[in-house]
Coordinates of C-alpha atoms and ligand atoms in Angstrom, one line a residue:
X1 CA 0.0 0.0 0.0
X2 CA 1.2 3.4 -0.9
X3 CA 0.5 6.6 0.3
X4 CA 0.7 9.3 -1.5
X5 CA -0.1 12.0 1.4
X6 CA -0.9 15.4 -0.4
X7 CA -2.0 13.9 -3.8
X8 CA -5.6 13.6 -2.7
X9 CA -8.3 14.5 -0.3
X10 CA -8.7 11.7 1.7
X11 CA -9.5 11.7 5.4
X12 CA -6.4 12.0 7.1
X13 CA -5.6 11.6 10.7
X14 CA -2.5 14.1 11.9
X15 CA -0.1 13.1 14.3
X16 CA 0.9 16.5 15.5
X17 CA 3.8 17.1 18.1
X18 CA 3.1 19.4 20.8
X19 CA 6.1 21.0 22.9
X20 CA 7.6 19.1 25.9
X21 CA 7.3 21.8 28.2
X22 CA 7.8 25.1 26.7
X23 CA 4.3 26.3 24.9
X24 CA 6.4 28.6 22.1
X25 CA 8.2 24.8 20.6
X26 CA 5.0 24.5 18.2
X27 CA 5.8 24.4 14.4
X28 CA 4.1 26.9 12.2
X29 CA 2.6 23.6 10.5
X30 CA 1.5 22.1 13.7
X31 CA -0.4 25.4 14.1
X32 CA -1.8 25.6 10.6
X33 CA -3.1 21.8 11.1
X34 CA -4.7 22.2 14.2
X35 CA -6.7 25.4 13.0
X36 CA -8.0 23.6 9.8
X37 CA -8.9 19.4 11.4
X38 CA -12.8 18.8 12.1
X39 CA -11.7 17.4 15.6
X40 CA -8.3 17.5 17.9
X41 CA -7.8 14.1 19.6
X42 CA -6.2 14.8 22.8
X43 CA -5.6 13.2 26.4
X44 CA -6.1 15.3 28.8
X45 CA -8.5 18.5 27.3
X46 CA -7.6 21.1 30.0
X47 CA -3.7 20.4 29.6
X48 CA -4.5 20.6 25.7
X49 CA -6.8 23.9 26.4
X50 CA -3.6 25.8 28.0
X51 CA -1.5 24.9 24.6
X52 CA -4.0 25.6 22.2
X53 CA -5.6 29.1 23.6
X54 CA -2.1 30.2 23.6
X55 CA -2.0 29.3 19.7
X56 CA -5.6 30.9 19.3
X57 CA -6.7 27.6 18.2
X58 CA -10.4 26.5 18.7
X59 CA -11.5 23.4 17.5
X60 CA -13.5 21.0 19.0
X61 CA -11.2 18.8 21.3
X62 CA -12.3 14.9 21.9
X63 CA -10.8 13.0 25.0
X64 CA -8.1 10.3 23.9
X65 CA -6.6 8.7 26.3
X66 CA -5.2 5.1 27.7
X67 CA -8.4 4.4 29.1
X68 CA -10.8 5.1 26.7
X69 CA -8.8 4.4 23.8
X70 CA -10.5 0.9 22.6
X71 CA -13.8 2.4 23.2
X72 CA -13.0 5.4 21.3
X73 CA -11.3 3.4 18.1
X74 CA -14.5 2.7 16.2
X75 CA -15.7 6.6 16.3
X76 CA -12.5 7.8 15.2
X77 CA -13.1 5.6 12.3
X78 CA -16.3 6.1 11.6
X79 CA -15.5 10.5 12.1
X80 CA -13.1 9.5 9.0
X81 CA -15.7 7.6 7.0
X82 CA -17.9 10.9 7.7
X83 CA -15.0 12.7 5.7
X84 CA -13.9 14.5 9.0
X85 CA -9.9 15.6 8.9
X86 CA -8.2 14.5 13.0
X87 CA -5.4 15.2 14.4
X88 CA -4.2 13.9 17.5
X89 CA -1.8 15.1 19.7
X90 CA -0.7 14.3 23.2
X91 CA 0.0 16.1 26.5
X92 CA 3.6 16.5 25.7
X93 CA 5.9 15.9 22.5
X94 CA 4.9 13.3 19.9
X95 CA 1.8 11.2 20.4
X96 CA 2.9 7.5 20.2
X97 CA 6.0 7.6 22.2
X98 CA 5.3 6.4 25.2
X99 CA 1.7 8.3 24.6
X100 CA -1.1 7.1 23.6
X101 CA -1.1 6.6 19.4
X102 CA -0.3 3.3 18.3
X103 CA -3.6 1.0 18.6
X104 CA -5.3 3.8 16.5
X105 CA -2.5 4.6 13.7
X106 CA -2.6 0.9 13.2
X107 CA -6.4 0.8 12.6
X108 CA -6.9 3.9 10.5
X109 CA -3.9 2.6 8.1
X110 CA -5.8 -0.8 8.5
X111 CA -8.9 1.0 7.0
X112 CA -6.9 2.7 4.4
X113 CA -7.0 6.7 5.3
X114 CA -3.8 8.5 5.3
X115 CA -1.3 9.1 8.5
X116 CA 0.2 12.1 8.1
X117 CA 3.2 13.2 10.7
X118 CA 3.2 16.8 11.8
X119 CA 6.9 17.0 13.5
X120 CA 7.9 18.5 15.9
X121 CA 9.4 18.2 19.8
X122 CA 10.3 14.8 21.2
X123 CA 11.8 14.4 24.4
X124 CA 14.1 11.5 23.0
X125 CA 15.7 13.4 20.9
X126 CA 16.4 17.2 22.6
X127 CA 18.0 15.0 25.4
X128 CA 20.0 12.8 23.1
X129 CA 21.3 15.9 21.1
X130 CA 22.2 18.0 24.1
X131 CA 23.9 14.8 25.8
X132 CA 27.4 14.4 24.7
X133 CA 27.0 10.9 24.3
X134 CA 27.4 8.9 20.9
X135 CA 24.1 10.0 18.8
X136 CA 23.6 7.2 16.3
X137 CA 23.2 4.4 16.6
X138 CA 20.6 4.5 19.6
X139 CA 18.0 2.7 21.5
X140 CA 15.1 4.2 23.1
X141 CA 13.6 1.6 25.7
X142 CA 10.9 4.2 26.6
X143 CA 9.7 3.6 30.4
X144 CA 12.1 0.3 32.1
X145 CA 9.5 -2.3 33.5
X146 CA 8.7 -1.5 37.0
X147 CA 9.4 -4.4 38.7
X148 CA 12.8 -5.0 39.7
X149 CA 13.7 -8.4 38.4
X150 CA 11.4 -7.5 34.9
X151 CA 14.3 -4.2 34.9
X152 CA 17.0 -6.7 35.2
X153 CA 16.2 -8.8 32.9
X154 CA 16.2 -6.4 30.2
X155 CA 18.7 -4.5 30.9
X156 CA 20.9 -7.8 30.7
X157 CA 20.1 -7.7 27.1
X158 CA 21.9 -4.7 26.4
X159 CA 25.2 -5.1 28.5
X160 CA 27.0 -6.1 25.5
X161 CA 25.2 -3.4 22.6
X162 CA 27.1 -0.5 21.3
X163 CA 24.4 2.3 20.9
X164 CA 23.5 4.8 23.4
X165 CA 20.5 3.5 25.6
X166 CA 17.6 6.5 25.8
X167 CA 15.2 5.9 28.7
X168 CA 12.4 7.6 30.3
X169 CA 11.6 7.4 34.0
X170 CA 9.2 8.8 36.9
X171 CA 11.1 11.0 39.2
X172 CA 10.7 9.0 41.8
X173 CA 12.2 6.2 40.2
X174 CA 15.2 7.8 39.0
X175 CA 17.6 6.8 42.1
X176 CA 16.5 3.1 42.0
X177 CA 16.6 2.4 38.4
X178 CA 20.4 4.3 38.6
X179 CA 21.3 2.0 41.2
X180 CA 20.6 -1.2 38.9
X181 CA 21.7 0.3 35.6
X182 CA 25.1 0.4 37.2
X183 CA 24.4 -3.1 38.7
X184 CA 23.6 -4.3 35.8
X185 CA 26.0 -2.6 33.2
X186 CA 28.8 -1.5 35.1
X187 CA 30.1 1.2 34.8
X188 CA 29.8 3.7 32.1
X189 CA 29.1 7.5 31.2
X190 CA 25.6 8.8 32.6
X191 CA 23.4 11.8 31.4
X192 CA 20.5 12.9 32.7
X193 CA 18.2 15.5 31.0
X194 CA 16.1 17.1 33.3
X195 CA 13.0 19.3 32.4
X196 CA 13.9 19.8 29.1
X197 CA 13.2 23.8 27.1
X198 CA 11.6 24.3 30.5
X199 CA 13.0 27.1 32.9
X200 CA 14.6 24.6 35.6
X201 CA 16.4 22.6 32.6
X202 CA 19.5 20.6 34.2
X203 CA 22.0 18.2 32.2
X204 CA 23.8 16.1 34.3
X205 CA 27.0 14.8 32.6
X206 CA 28.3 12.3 34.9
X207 CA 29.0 8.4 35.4
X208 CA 26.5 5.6 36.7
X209 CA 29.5 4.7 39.6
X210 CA 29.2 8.6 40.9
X211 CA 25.5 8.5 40.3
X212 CA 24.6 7.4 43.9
X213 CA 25.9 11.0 45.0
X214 CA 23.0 12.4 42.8
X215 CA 20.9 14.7 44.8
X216 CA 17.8 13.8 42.2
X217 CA 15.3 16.1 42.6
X218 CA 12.0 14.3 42.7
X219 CA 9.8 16.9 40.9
X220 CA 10.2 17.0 37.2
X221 CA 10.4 15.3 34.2
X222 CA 13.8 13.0 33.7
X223 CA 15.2 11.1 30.6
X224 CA 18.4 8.9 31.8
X225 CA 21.0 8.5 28.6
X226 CA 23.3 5.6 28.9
X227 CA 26.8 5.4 26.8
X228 CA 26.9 2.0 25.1
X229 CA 29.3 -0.8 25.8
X230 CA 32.6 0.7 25.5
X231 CA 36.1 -0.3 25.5
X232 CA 37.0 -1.1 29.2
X233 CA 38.5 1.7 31.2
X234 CA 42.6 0.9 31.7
X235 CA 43.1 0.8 35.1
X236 CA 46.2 1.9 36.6
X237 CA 45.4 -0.8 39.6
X238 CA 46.3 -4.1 39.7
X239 CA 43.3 -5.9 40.1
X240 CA 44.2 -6.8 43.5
X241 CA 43.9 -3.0 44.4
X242 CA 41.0 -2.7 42.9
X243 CA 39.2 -4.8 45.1
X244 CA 40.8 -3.7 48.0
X245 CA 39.9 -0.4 46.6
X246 CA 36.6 -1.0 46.1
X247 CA 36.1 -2.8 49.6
X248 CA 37.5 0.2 51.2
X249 CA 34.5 1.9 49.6
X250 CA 32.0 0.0 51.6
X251 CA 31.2 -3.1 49.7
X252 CA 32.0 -6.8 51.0
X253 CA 34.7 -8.5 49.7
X254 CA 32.4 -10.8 47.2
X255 CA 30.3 -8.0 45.8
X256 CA 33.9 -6.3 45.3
X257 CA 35.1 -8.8 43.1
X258 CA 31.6 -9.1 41.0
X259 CA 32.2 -5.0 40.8
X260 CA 35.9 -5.2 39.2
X261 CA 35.0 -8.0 36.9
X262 CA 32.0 -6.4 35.9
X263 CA 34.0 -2.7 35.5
X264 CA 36.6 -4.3 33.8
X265 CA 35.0 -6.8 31.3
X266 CA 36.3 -9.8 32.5
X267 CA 35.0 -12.6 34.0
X268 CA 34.5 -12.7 38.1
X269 CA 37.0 -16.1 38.3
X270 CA 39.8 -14.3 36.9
X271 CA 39.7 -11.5 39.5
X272 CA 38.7 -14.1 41.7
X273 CA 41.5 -15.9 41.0
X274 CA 44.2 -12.4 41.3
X275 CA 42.7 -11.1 44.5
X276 CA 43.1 -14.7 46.0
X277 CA 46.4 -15.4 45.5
X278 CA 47.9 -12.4 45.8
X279 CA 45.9 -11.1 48.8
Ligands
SAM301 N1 5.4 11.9 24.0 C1 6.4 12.4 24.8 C2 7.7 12.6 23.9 O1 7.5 12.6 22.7 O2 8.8 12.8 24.5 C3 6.7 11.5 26.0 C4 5.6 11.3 26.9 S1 5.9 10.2 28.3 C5 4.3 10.0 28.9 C6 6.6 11.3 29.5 C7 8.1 11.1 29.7 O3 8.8 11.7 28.7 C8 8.6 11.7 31.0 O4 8.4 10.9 32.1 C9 10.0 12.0 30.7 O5 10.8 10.8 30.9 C10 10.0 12.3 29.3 N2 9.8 13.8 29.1 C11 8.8 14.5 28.6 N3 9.0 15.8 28.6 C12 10.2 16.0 29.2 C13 11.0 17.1 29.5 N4 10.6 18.3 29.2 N5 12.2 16.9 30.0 C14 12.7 15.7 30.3 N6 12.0 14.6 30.0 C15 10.8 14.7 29.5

């Protein structure tokens, strides 16, 4: 199938980006769309009311959100049978990442009508740009499962990728999910892009091994950027010291060792095997 976006009339749903915090990151486009659609698909209609009276745009608004989506699926589609032009945006950035977008994208190409994307701010990529760390290739993992062990387990899948890991995370998650990225990948150069094109905007260039001194504040809006598996640090320790180091630090003498072979890329019975006979 084949679209051919501006060659015809047909009812098209727009997936318009919205700012991620500051109300003056709308494209002229973005603008233009919204004035012209039948309807605005939005989540939350007061949060969308605050963006849209500052654009003097007033079109009728319909509520769009996680909960009501499945419900809502079959009028969308039958508003586009009726010839009716929507565009749906979300409460922040693009609709679809990590927003609600996907289930209904899916069903109005399903149906044949047009997608068209309107562009515009993502959080993904103002933090990835402003991060210092390695730009292409990444990954985006979005929001990390809550639960501990379901966290673990996917990070464990990435210790050994190259790309710069993009995640987003709850503010009062940050600390904890810090603690098992380093657990989990060792360690390895840390941003964190706080409140992005907002007034309290913070980039934290840093490590994941420093990131327990963190004061994180829990109000705001985080996204964590992980460097990718690099080439292991050359210590200027033997790996003897190292552990000894590293026990001096506060951990026990086994965690010490899993730390060093995990830091250094090697396996734990090696250092295992050093700190032993040498201690
Ligand atoms: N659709 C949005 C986008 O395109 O970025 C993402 C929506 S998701 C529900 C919200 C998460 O995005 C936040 O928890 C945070 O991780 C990230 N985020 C959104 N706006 C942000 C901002 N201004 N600064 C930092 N992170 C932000």
């Amino acid at each position: 199938m084949i679209q051919h976006s501006f060659q015809n009339n047909k009812p098209t749903l727009y997936i318009v980006s919205t700012p991620i915090g500051n109300l003056k990151d709308m494209t002229h486009r973005a603008v233009e769309i919204l004035k012209e659609v039948d309807y605005i698909l939005c989540e939350d209609t007061r949060t969308s009311k605050t963006l849209l009276n500052y654009h003097q745009i007033d079109r009728p608004l319909i509520s769009f959100h996680d909960f009501n989506k499945e419900e809502k699926l079959e009028d969308m589609i039958n508003l586009l049978k009726n010839n009716h032009m929507l565009a749906l945006i979300s409460d922040a950035g693009t609709p679809g990442i990590n927003d609600p977008g996907y289930e209904l994208i899916k069903e109005v190409i399903k149906q044949g009508f047009h997608v068209v994307a309107i562009p515009g701010a993502s959080a993904i990529l103002a933090a990835l740009v402003s991060s210092g760390l390695m730009i292409q290739p990444f990954t985006f993992l979005g929001f990390l499962p809550k639960k501990q062990n379901d966290k673990k387990a996917l990070l464990e899948t990435y210790v050994q990728r190259k790309e710069t890991l993009v995640i987003y995370e709850s503010p009062l998650r940050v600390k904890k999910t810090l603690e098992i990225l380093y657990q989990i990948l060792g360690n390895r150069k840390l941003v964190l892009a706080r409140e992005l094109t907002k007034l309290f905007e913070t980039i934290t260039r840093t490590d994941l091994e420093q990131s327990h001194n963190l004061d994180i504040d829990t109000r705001g809006e985080y996204v964590i950027l992980v460097e990718g598996d690099h080439e292991p640090i050359i210590y200027d320790l033997s790996l003897e010291e190292h552990v000894k180091q590293i026990i001096n630090e506060g951990q026990d003498e086994k965690t010490a060792m899993k730390t060093v072979a995990k830091l250094r890329g090697i396996t734990k019975s090696e250092v295992y095997k050093a700190f032993k006979i040498k201690a």
